[in-house]
XYZ file of C-alpha atoms in Angstrom:
714
model
C 103.375 118.602 124.421
C 105.054 115.698 122.783
C 103.219 113.617 120.279
C 105.255 110.260 120.676
C 103.348 107.838 123.047
C 104.299 107.766 126.721
C 105.664 104.827 128.274
C 102.360 104.320 130.175
C 101.301 103.073 126.683
C 104.375 101.147 125.584
C 103.024 97.645 126.130
C 99.996 98.144 124.092
C 102.186 100.222 121.105
C 104.911 97.870 120.887
C 102.732 94.701 121.092
C 100.413 95.994 118.381
C 97.253 96.285 120.595
C 94.451 98.764 119.305
C 95.185 102.295 120.311
C 92.119 102.172 122.813
C 93.742 99.691 124.966
C 95.322 100.761 128.085
C 98.231 99.447 130.348
C 97.704 100.348 134.112
C 100.499 102.527 135.080
C 102.800 101.667 137.882
C 101.932 104.655 140.174
C 98.216 104.112 139.837
C 96.970 103.276 143.303
C 94.644 100.729 141.876
C 97.473 98.915 140.109
C 98.890 95.852 141.885
C 100.204 92.537 141.141
C 96.528 91.286 141.336
C 95.295 93.840 138.339
C 95.141 92.401 134.767
C 96.942 94.595 132.329
C 94.756 95.279 129.242
C 91.571 96.933 128.722
C 90.122 97.616 125.357
C 87.122 98.817 123.149
C 85.984 98.339 119.568
C 87.353 100.780 117.102
C 85.975 102.257 113.804
C 87.858 102.877 110.851
C 90.287 105.523 112.100
C 93.404 104.370 114.147
C 95.744 107.062 115.924
C 98.750 105.219 116.473
C 101.137 102.384 115.688
C 104.063 100.564 117.330
C 104.965 98.873 114.081
C 106.367 101.521 112.052
C 108.991 102.854 114.582
C 108.904 99.948 117.051
C 107.847 102.289 119.596
C 104.428 103.379 120.290
C 104.090 106.503 118.037
C 101.038 108.827 116.687
C 100.514 107.829 112.930
C 100.977 111.610 112.368
C 104.411 111.465 113.697
C 105.539 108.843 111.477
C 107.384 110.007 108.311
C 106.011 107.174 106.157
C 102.811 106.260 104.368
C 100.723 103.730 106.687
C 97.492 102.428 105.945
C 95.584 100.436 108.545
C 92.456 98.261 107.974
C 90.725 97.932 111.234
C 88.539 94.711 112.870
C 85.334 97.262 112.262
C 86.202 97.723 108.420
C 87.071 94.018 107.976
C 83.759 93.030 109.786
C 81.614 95.575 107.788
C 83.095 94.614 104.089
C 82.907 90.849 105.252
C 86.546 90.560 104.060
C 87.922 86.854 104.176
C 91.416 87.319 102.825
C 94.773 89.479 102.586
C 93.482 90.082 99.039
C 90.163 91.688 100.002
C 92.050 94.056 102.724
C 94.596 95.291 100.061
C 91.891 95.993 97.768
C 91.262 99.158 99.828
C 94.943 100.089 100.430
C 96.537 103.001 98.150
C 99.498 101.841 96.298
C 98.708 97.967 96.717
C 98.038 95.657 93.864
C 97.355 91.890 94.089
C 99.084 89.041 92.419
C 96.799 85.845 91.873
C 99.978 83.773 93.672
C 99.458 80.657 91.571
C 96.428 79.957 93.420
C 97.888 78.921 96.698
C 99.425 81.954 98.520
C 99.234 85.469 99.315
C 101.279 87.586 96.673
C 101.353 91.310 96.743
C 102.848 94.307 94.768
C 103.400 97.175 96.671
C 104.989 100.347 95.046
C 105.691 98.005 91.973
C 107.480 95.595 93.743
C 106.412 92.014 94.118
C 106.673 89.795 96.838
C 105.570 86.471 98.584
C 107.560 86.932 101.891
C 107.153 90.473 103.013
C 104.275 89.623 105.796
C 104.565 89.891 109.346
C 102.474 89.063 112.311
C 102.760 91.085 115.333
C 106.136 92.576 114.089
C 107.616 89.043 113.490
C 108.566 87.576 110.270
C 105.853 85.288 108.576
C 107.355 84.545 105.174
C 105.906 81.158 104.288
C 103.829 80.929 101.418
C 100.123 80.287 102.342
C 96.577 82.075 102.532
C 96.288 84.084 105.789
C 93.225 84.190 107.877
C 91.687 87.194 109.223
C 89.569 85.574 112.184
C 91.919 86.368 114.859
C 93.074 89.922 113.964
C 92.617 93.501 115.639
C 93.776 95.030 112.197
C 96.066 95.006 109.213
C 98.894 97.390 108.945
C 100.461 98.201 105.617
C 103.755 100.169 105.610
C 104.752 101.335 101.988
C 108.381 102.059 101.144
C 111.585 100.276 102.227
C 111.633 99.238 105.973
C 114.817 97.325 106.308
C 115.488 99.342 109.313
C 112.660 98.102 111.269
C 112.150 94.442 109.673
C 115.545 93.452 107.949
C 115.939 92.126 104.410
C 113.130 92.480 101.904
C 110.075 94.966 102.239
C 111.313 97.245 99.380
C 108.048 98.117 98.275
C 106.572 97.869 101.880
C 105.249 95.208 104.221
C 101.944 93.849 105.640
C 101.819 93.251 109.367
C 98.855 91.405 111.035
C 98.004 92.603 114.578
C 96.560 89.762 116.483
C 94.078 89.804 119.352
C 95.210 89.553 122.753
C 93.574 88.736 126.264
C 91.353 91.659 127.807
C 90.410 92.504 131.212
C 86.398 91.783 130.698
C 84.825 88.489 130.272
C 82.702 87.996 126.962
C 81.878 85.432 124.230
C 81.210 86.365 120.679
C 80.493 83.982 117.664
C 79.260 84.349 114.008
C 78.132 82.302 111.089
C 77.900 83.241 107.502
C 76.978 81.632 104.206
C 77.174 82.980 100.518
C 75.087 82.128 97.385
C 77.760 79.528 96.137
C 77.823 77.615 99.403
C 80.970 78.857 101.126
C 80.465 79.393 104.696
C 82.165 79.742 108.040
C 81.649 79.834 111.855
C 83.843 81.531 114.331
C 84.420 82.378 118.125
C 86.314 84.722 120.136
C 86.078 83.981 123.944
C 87.864 86.058 126.512
C 87.944 85.017 130.097
C 89.971 86.722 133.204
C 91.418 84.049 135.506
C 91.687 85.672 138.565
C 92.686 89.302 138.890
C 96.172 89.129 137.196
C 95.760 86.756 134.258
C 93.443 86.382 131.387
C 92.932 84.012 128.398
C 91.386 84.359 125.175
C 90.313 81.750 122.410
C 89.869 82.615 118.827
C 88.840 80.015 116.403
C 87.440 79.542 112.955
C 86.003 76.713 110.580
C 85.448 77.527 106.997
C 84.265 75.772 103.897
C 85.581 77.249 100.586
C 83.281 77.311 97.409
C 82.869 79.700 94.575
C 81.357 80.103 90.982
C 84.702 78.518 89.557
C 84.327 74.829 88.443
C 85.438 72.047 90.864
C 86.551 74.621 93.367
C 86.259 73.892 97.260
C 88.106 73.349 100.122
C 88.194 74.009 103.838
C 90.169 75.753 106.539
C 90.348 75.287 110.538
C 92.412 77.384 112.740
C 92.515 78.051 116.414
C 94.658 80.500 118.543
C 94.541 80.469 122.131
C 96.246 83.215 124.077
C 97.245 83.774 127.781
C 98.546 86.911 129.629
C 99.903 87.412 132.915
C 100.946 90.514 134.919
C 103.676 89.674 137.491
C 103.516 92.640 139.763
C 102.846 96.281 137.982
C 106.181 96.154 135.979
C 106.087 92.717 134.060
C 103.658 91.281 131.373
C 104.066 88.048 129.954
C 102.089 86.972 126.745
C 101.923 83.280 125.595
C 100.068 82.148 122.284
C 99.720 79.110 120.131
C 98.301 78.985 116.691
C 97.154 75.905 114.734
C 96.187 76.442 111.108
C 95.257 73.613 108.734
C 94.083 74.680 105.049
C 93.167 72.420 102.407
C 91.801 74.016 99.165
C 91.708 73.476 95.256
C 94.649 75.245 93.491
C 92.989 77.502 90.612
C 95.164 79.558 88.380
C 92.617 80.952 86.276
C 92.617 81.258 82.229
C 95.049 81.721 79.744
C 95.314 84.747 77.435
C 93.255 84.507 74.182
C 96.331 84.557 71.932
C 99.894 85.466 71.724
C 100.342 89.197 71.876
C 103.267 91.535 71.652
C 104.337 94.619 73.481
C 102.756 96.662 70.667
C 99.688 94.799 70.423
C 99.008 92.916 73.798
C 96.314 90.146 74.036
C 93.605 89.724 76.512
C 92.071 87.011 78.262
C 89.248 85.222 76.696
C 85.727 85.964 77.375
C 83.241 83.117 78.128
C 85.373 81.196 80.262
C 84.486 82.914 83.755
C 83.808 79.420 85.332
C 86.184 77.065 83.421
C 88.766 75.259 85.707
C 92.169 74.856 83.470
C 93.540 72.366 85.913
C 92.909 68.855 86.962
C 90.010 68.120 89.461
C 91.561 66.205 92.637
C 95.245 66.833 91.498
C 95.259 70.710 91.949
C 95.361 70.729 95.639
C 97.191 72.829 98.131
C 97.555 71.143 101.704
C 99.044 73.299 104.438
C 99.654 72.966 108.175
C 101.116 75.250 110.644
C 101.999 75.104 114.359
C 103.279 78.497 115.665
C 103.996 79.011 119.374
C 104.735 82.875 120.268
C 105.891 84.425 123.503
C 106.455 87.829 124.688
C 107.895 89.537 127.826
C 107.614 93.280 128.853
C 109.339 94.420 131.639
C 109.186 98.261 133.068
C 112.520 98.964 134.746
C 110.809 102.525 135.279
C 108.624 104.890 133.973
C 111.134 105.753 131.286
C 112.946 102.490 130.540
C 111.010 99.430 129.121
C 112.484 96.072 127.526
C 110.343 93.867 125.244
C 111.479 90.628 123.945
C 109.448 88.414 121.710
C 110.117 85.084 120.362
C 108.489 82.745 117.725
C 108.946 79.118 116.901
C 106.956 78.168 113.731
C 106.638 74.517 112.150
C 105.233 74.876 108.652
C 104.257 71.941 106.392
C 102.859 72.445 102.830
C 102.318 70.352 99.816
C 100.607 71.709 96.642
C 100.024 70.111 93.175
C 98.673 71.747 90.192
C 98.216 71.397 86.489
C 97.974 74.821 84.806
C 98.089 76.905 81.470
C 101.233 77.548 80.296
C 100.476 79.002 76.751
C 97.830 81.205 75.366
C 95.153 79.768 73.328
C 96.612 78.650 70.026
C 95.425 76.763 67.088
C 96.854 73.207 66.710
C 95.720 71.084 63.660
C 92.716 73.460 63.312
C 91.707 73.249 66.995
C 91.836 75.962 69.487
C 94.076 74.292 72.149
C 95.837 75.420 75.269
C 99.168 73.811 76.668
C 99.152 72.554 80.266
C 101.993 71.473 82.531
C 101.972 70.019 85.914
C 104.203 69.610 89.469
C 104.180 68.956 92.756
C 106.046 70.983 95.393
C 106.362 69.865 98.966
C 107.956 72.297 101.561
C 108.541 72.293 105.067
C 110.079 75.215 107.191
C 111.109 75.643 110.702
C 111.322 79.496 112.134
C 112.970 80.403 115.201
C 113.056 84.024 115.652
C 113.692 86.544 118.439
C 113.376 90.334 118.668
C 114.756 92.631 121.735
C 113.897 96.183 122.251
C 114.994 98.469 124.654
C 113.368 101.826 125.006
C 114.378 104.826 126.876
C 112.707 108.164 126.964
C 114.745 111.327 128.157
C 114.994 115.004 127.628
C 117.807 117.092 127.128
C 116.948 120.610 127.347
C 114.179 121.656 124.863
C 114.549 118.316 123.241
C 112.732 115.102 123.961
C 114.051 111.669 122.937
C 112.686 108.020 122.671
C 115.770 105.983 122.116
C 115.182 102.523 120.637
C 118.247 100.032 120.679
C 117.528 96.361 119.837
C 118.927 93.023 118.687
C 117.448 90.392 116.616
C 118.560 86.869 115.741
C 116.680 84.333 113.296
C 117.165 80.871 112.238
C 115.100 79.529 109.366
C 115.562 75.873 107.695
C 113.672 74.841 104.700
C 113.580 71.743 102.957
C 111.836 72.022 99.401
C 111.168 69.540 96.281
C 109.990 70.209 92.852
C 108.551 66.991 91.126
C 107.305 67.701 87.492
C 104.296 66.118 86.204
C 103.955 63.910 82.833
C 101.051 63.247 80.737
C 100.537 59.742 79.358
C 98.237 60.387 76.444
C 96.914 63.207 74.268
C 98.759 65.589 72.343
C 101.788 65.910 74.084
C 105.481 67.638 73.623
C 108.512 67.865 75.572
C 108.756 63.986 76.398
C 105.449 64.257 77.863
C 105.980 67.357 80.143
C 103.424 69.310 78.168
C 99.882 68.426 76.757
C 97.830 70.607 74.493
C 94.036 69.915 75.165
C 91.003 71.448 73.248
C 89.711 74.597 74.529
C 86.445 73.966 76.000
C 83.760 75.299 78.665
C 84.983 72.243 80.575
C 88.394 70.852 79.268
C 89.490 67.312 79.426
C 93.035 66.675 80.532
C 94.836 63.028 80.463
C 95.883 61.620 83.946
C 99.131 63.031 85.500
C 102.294 61.035 86.748
C 104.739 62.561 88.929
C 108.399 61.607 88.396
C 111.334 61.895 90.359
C 113.984 59.611 88.066
C 116.879 60.986 86.264
C 116.206 63.688 83.515
C 112.773 64.870 84.666
C 113.839 68.065 85.954
C 113.659 66.878 90.036
C 114.823 69.510 92.257
C 115.612 68.647 96.052
C 117.056 71.619 98.253
C 117.851 72.084 101.804
C 118.470 75.790 102.955
C 119.518 77.335 106.153
C 119.110 80.997 106.555
C 120.565 82.683 109.637
C 120.327 86.509 110.649
C 121.861 88.423 113.621
C 121.070 92.127 113.352
C 121.304 95.301 115.748
C 119.611 98.714 115.297
C 119.288 101.906 117.229
C 116.830 104.599 116.368
C 116.362 108.080 118.054
C 113.013 109.736 117.855
C 113.580 113.806 118.519
C 110.818 116.201 119.430
C 112.207 119.805 119.204
C 109.608 121.864 120.882
C 105.846 121.308 119.514
C 106.519 121.442 115.928
C 109.601 119.677 114.825
C 110.566 115.825 114.925
C 113.261 113.962 113.795
C 113.522 110.440 113.526
C 116.943 108.785 112.485
C 118.188 105.218 112.911
C 120.186 102.321 111.313
C 120.394 98.685 111.161
C 123.135 96.265 110.750
C 122.481 92.986 109.344
C 124.458 89.836 108.860
C 122.480 87.444 106.871
C 123.879 84.099 105.934
C 122.422 81.514 103.603
C 123.451 78.144 102.927
C 122.133 75.938 100.380
C 122.391 72.028 99.617
C 121.630 70.720 96.047
C 120.554 67.209 96.901
C 120.144 66.070 93.411
C 123.393 67.775 92.068
C 125.496 66.961 95.119
C 126.392 70.636 95.389
C 126.344 73.270 98.055
C 126.617 77.085 97.863
C 126.489 79.734 100.465
C 126.740 83.406 100.883
C 127.145 85.781 103.684
C 125.795 89.593 103.295
C 126.659 92.127 106.011
C 124.633 95.397 105.277
C 123.483 98.566 106.557
C 119.842 100.092 106.460
C 119.249 103.525 107.094
C 116.265 105.564 107.558
C 115.975 109.530 108.243
C 112.863 111.378 108.424
C 111.596 115.024 109.515
C 108.085 115.991 110.452
C 106.999 119.391 110.426
C 103.998 120.387 112.390
C 102.781 123.831 111.433
C 99.419 123.600 113.447
C 98.008 121.169 115.679
C 96.025 118.580 113.222
C 98.578 118.995 110.344
C 101.894 117.314 109.759
C 104.138 117.559 106.620
C 106.880 114.897 106.361
C 109.904 113.995 104.270
C 111.860 110.958 104.535
C 114.610 108.630 102.944
C 114.963 104.763 103.675
C 116.546 101.823 102.393
C 116.342 97.940 102.166
C 118.061 94.985 100.653
C 116.996 91.824 99.200
C 119.651 88.881 98.790
C 120.057 87.535 95.375
C 118.517 84.380 96.713
C 115.145 85.943 96.553
C 112.463 86.148 99.032
C 111.820 82.238 99.242
C 115.671 81.390 99.244
C 115.328 79.548 95.901
C 117.527 81.550 93.791
C 120.908 80.850 95.089
C 123.308 78.961 92.638
C 126.790 79.116 91.575
C 126.227 82.349 89.731
C 123.858 84.343 92.331
C 126.273 83.040 95.193
C 128.893 85.635 93.968
C 126.247 88.701 93.450
C 125.641 91.548 95.821
C 122.067 91.877 97.168
C 119.419 94.258 95.394
C 118.833 97.486 96.959
C 115.927 99.791 97.267
C 115.918 103.602 97.885
C 112.791 105.269 98.705
C 112.389 108.978 98.795
C 109.033 110.325 99.731
C 107.170 113.538 100.910
C 103.933 113.507 102.433
C 100.991 115.153 104.471
C 98.999 113.778 107.305
C 95.725 116.056 108.470
C 93.223 115.226 110.877
C 90.244 116.974 109.081
C 88.238 116.250 112.104
C 89.100 114.607 115.297
C 87.500 111.337 114.005
C 88.740 111.590 110.239
C 92.343 111.297 108.727
C 93.563 112.404 105.379
C 97.053 111.335 104.072
C 98.880 111.975 101.011
C 102.345 110.945 99.881
C 104.619 111.589 96.746
C 107.533 108.916 96.394
C 110.312 107.720 93.900
C 111.529 104.361 94.652
C 114.685 103.076 92.828
C 115.287 99.327 92.928
C 118.895 98.648 91.794
C 121.591 95.722 91.686
C 119.086 93.785 89.638
C 120.493 90.959 87.742
C 121.292 91.475 83.864
C 123.225 89.499 81.151
C 126.614 90.878 80.119
C 126.049 92.311 76.477
C 129.711 91.657 75.906
C 129.707 88.132 77.574
C 126.376 86.375 77.645
C 127.666 83.753 79.852
C 128.189 86.273 82.619
C 125.377 87.918 84.938
C 125.947 91.325 85.742
C 124.384 93.695 88.370
C 123.210 96.496 86.000
C 119.368 96.221 86.023
C 117.161 98.688 87.671
C 113.685 99.659 88.222
C 111.884 102.761 89.218
C 108.421 103.216 90.846
C 107.010 106.836 91.446
C 103.619 107.674 92.587
C 100.789 109.659 94.332
C 98.794 107.939 97.213
C 96.043 109.743 98.993
C 93.930 108.145 101.693
C 91.000 108.763 103.937
C 89.770 107.164 106.736
C 87.547 107.733 109.826
C 84.220 109.071 110.651
C 82.507 112.051 109.161
C 79.763 112.094 112.079
C 79.153 109.227 114.591
C 76.678 107.480 111.988
C 78.818 108.128 108.868
C 82.168 105.963 108.595
C 84.589 106.252 105.339
C 87.546 104.803 104.081
C 88.666 105.994 100.542
C 91.956 106.111 98.425
C 93.561 106.954 95.159
C 96.842 105.960 93.683
C 98.483 107.285 90.384
C 101.648 105.296 89.846
C 104.195 104.308 87.165
C 106.770 101.528 87.581
C 109.092 100.624 84.567
C 112.587 99.003 83.935
C 114.821 101.564 83.540
C 117.990 99.609 82.771
C 117.945 95.995 81.226
C 117.391 93.091 83.417
C 117.617 89.421 82.850
C 113.763 89.462 82.535
C 113.130 92.536 80.264
C 114.801 95.183 78.253
C 114.607 99.036 79.557
C 111.377 100.587 78.812
C 108.915 97.671 79.731
C 106.524 98.369 82.427
C 106.365 96.418 85.527
C 103.316 93.839 85.445
C 100.408 94.337 87.705
C 100.969 97.813 88.429
C 97.655 99.881 87.008
C 98.238 103.448 86.430
C 95.172 104.216 88.531
C 93.323 102.764 91.285
C 90.521 104.068 93.258
C 88.515 102.648 96.222
C 85.622 104.019 98.237
C 83.702 102.315 100.908
C 81.402 104.065 103.272
C 78.785 102.998 105.811
C 75.819 105.239 107.201
C 73.824 104.148 110.065
C 70.218 105.512 109.569
C 69.124 104.416 113.091
C 70.811 102.652 116.023
C 69.407 99.139 114.561
C 69.821 99.931 110.832
C 72.803 100.728 108.149
C 73.973 100.523 104.714
C 77.094 100.628 103.024
C 78.355 101.024 99.350
C 81.764 100.246 98.055
C 83.304 100.894 94.924
C 86.821 99.830 93.514
C 88.393 100.848 90.238
C 91.754 100.088 88.732
C 93.147 100.779 85.272
C 94.739 98.456 82.652
C 97.896 96.778 83.591
C 99.980 94.256 82.055
C 100.060 90.392 83.318
C 103.795 89.785 83.059
C 106.857 91.888 82.361
C 106.674 90.663 78.702
C 104.066 93.244 78.387
C 102.291 90.899 75.721
C 99.024 90.486 77.726
C 96.863 92.942 79.614
C 94.769 92.563 82.752
C 91.713 94.944 81.474
C 90.695 97.727 83.532
C 87.641 96.940 85.573
C 85.164 98.682 88.200
C 83.374 96.924 90.814
C 80.579 97.951 93.132
C 79.770 96.346 96.290
C 76.960 96.927 99.116
C 75.650 95.940 102.510
C 73.103 96.281 104.924
C 73.365 95.859 108.583
C 70.629 95.072 111.248
C 70.585 95.038 115.002
C 68.029 92.300 115.930
C 68.618 92.395 119.491
C 71.013 94.331 121.616
C 73.344 90.909 121.511
C 72.626 89.950 117.733
C 73.436 91.478 114.658
C 72.818 90.511 110.938
C 74.402 91.807 107.916
C 74.116 91.053 104.109
C 76.994 91.766 101.892
C 76.765 91.830 97.947
C 80.147 91.625 96.038
C 79.779 92.852 92.685
C 76.402 94.274 92.680
C 76.049 95.170 89.005
C 77.463 91.634 87.842
C 80.456 93.192 86.194
C 82.346 90.564 84.003
C 86.076 91.460 85.005
C 89.401 89.871 85.625
C 90.669 90.479 89.116
C 94.288 89.666 89.160
C 96.928 87.555 87.314
C 100.067 85.863 88.095
C 101.478 85.752 84.498
C 100.221 85.950 80.705
C 98.454 82.471 81.046
C 97.007 82.546 84.597
C 94.593 85.356 84.785
C 91.721 85.143 87.411
C 88.215 85.979 86.455
C 86.244 87.895 88.928
C 83.340 86.586 90.637
C 79.647 87.122 89.614
C 77.220 88.719 91.774
C 77.737 87.002 95.060
C 75.621 87.466 98.308
C 76.699 86.940 101.695
C 74.688 86.531 104.944
C 76.271 86.763 108.288
C 74.827 86.671 112.026
C 76.893 87.850 114.964
C 76.412 87.119 118.648
C 78.045 88.697 121.554
C 77.331 88.168 125.269
């Protein structure tokens, strides 16, 4: 029996729909041009298959790669509100503070603001992604260039959105926490005739927290529409509008200047203190995204899927933030602040085309993928520096020192674009054309082999509008992957794999291309991995992976000619990841993970000498969330998250202390259509620091916070 999903399920797999979704087969007597395509039911914590890791619908047990999936059910049970919440329960994932205005992740020791995807399409703009319209979040660890192209050296995060279903329903929820944050959302699905269906997801949210001066709001709406043209063709159309405005909060500085041999720690007693300027520290983001997908089944063995996305993104953020540790100036404990404004617009036009052919040659079964991807990304970005008109200022007013207090006082900020103010204005055009081919081979019932290669042509042009200079670089690279899966018995898979990714020297936001980097080859990421996937029970999966990930071609200063840059820097990450997800009994759900990892600079880079530890990579992480339903109308859950000490930057002079956080929840069915739940975060009121961006932007964790939620479905 071949484990690769049949083409009858191709639509749901490729489109990222839940594995419980079904596509009506062409030969079904009930199928006709008047039959809506998709049906679906709610999942638990376990997922059986994905179309993301291979671009074909494949059982997770047959994917030679570590994949973690957080389902909608787990997101709801834990009252998750952000990608940060999701990744806390993913082995091998760590969180960066993201300067207080964006998602930023560290996967297997590699930091990125751009390795995000939505339904398999690139979503690399810097912002906070909502969860209101998601079926699940998939985290693929290790290089993924064969599937996704540039970047993704440590892995990628893919959000799978909700799609129209066959049955009519209306659901809504409302929630509020003890600091005044609240939201309302809705999910409405309605068939229109027998061959079409529409769905609407929307959310309005107000932000608040224990942090002084923090507030904001988000509004997002996502209508989608699906139509079947006969029994062989399906069209999906969607539009998302997202408007997010919030305070930028970059946390607290370190307590004092440390060293690699005696690192400093963040100060205690400032869990609520805002090291910024109220009203100035603001992020204002707007996105308008159109998406479309056409799937045509030529036969039961040949299917073509084409996806297109056009996104128009507009973001302005301003912040004043700590740039020094707490220091003594004129006998007063002080901290230095700087400020800037950063307006950015980006327009993305992306298209993917996948042709999938299943066939058999003797005892060998093939799922052959051939694809073409093109993309055009146009970005306009400025950096406008702030100046302080009074107080203890240095650097011509660019930096001000203020006295350390429970509520600091900062002089007014003036933004300047005149000469000699460090003003930057850039225009970038990024164009990609790629083709790829992959074969998934089943040799009998016990051996699967997957091999593929991708060729990318990535061209980046940069116009420096202040200096009046232009730079460009074109890279043409091959990205291979190879994996072998052995299945000695039905519930067990053992795999080994190799994969490679690349990242142009312009960085993941195209901001680093200059006269020097335009002459440099991209960075490369090579991952070697062995792993185990075991269905302990039909409803419970255990996964384990051991990996080594080498990052090379990293920039370094030529020791014989300091004016020159060479590509001799290197970083190595290695570790063990263990995950457990699913149901132990019908009443008992569990999600657990453990990570043992090490990431260090192996050869000196321009940022650090050899031997330094990679920041925000704790040696150990452990998580457990488990829910038990004592009766059909009452359940309870507990969660525990722990991570060991890590450094806040590659300087290795300040640490993010180890911490353990305990969460809890209770669930009540009030009527067959109404449910209530209470979630308590940081139940034991641990005084901890949850994340950092660098040595002086360290985010305190929130005190005990309770959230009450009411859900209705009809």
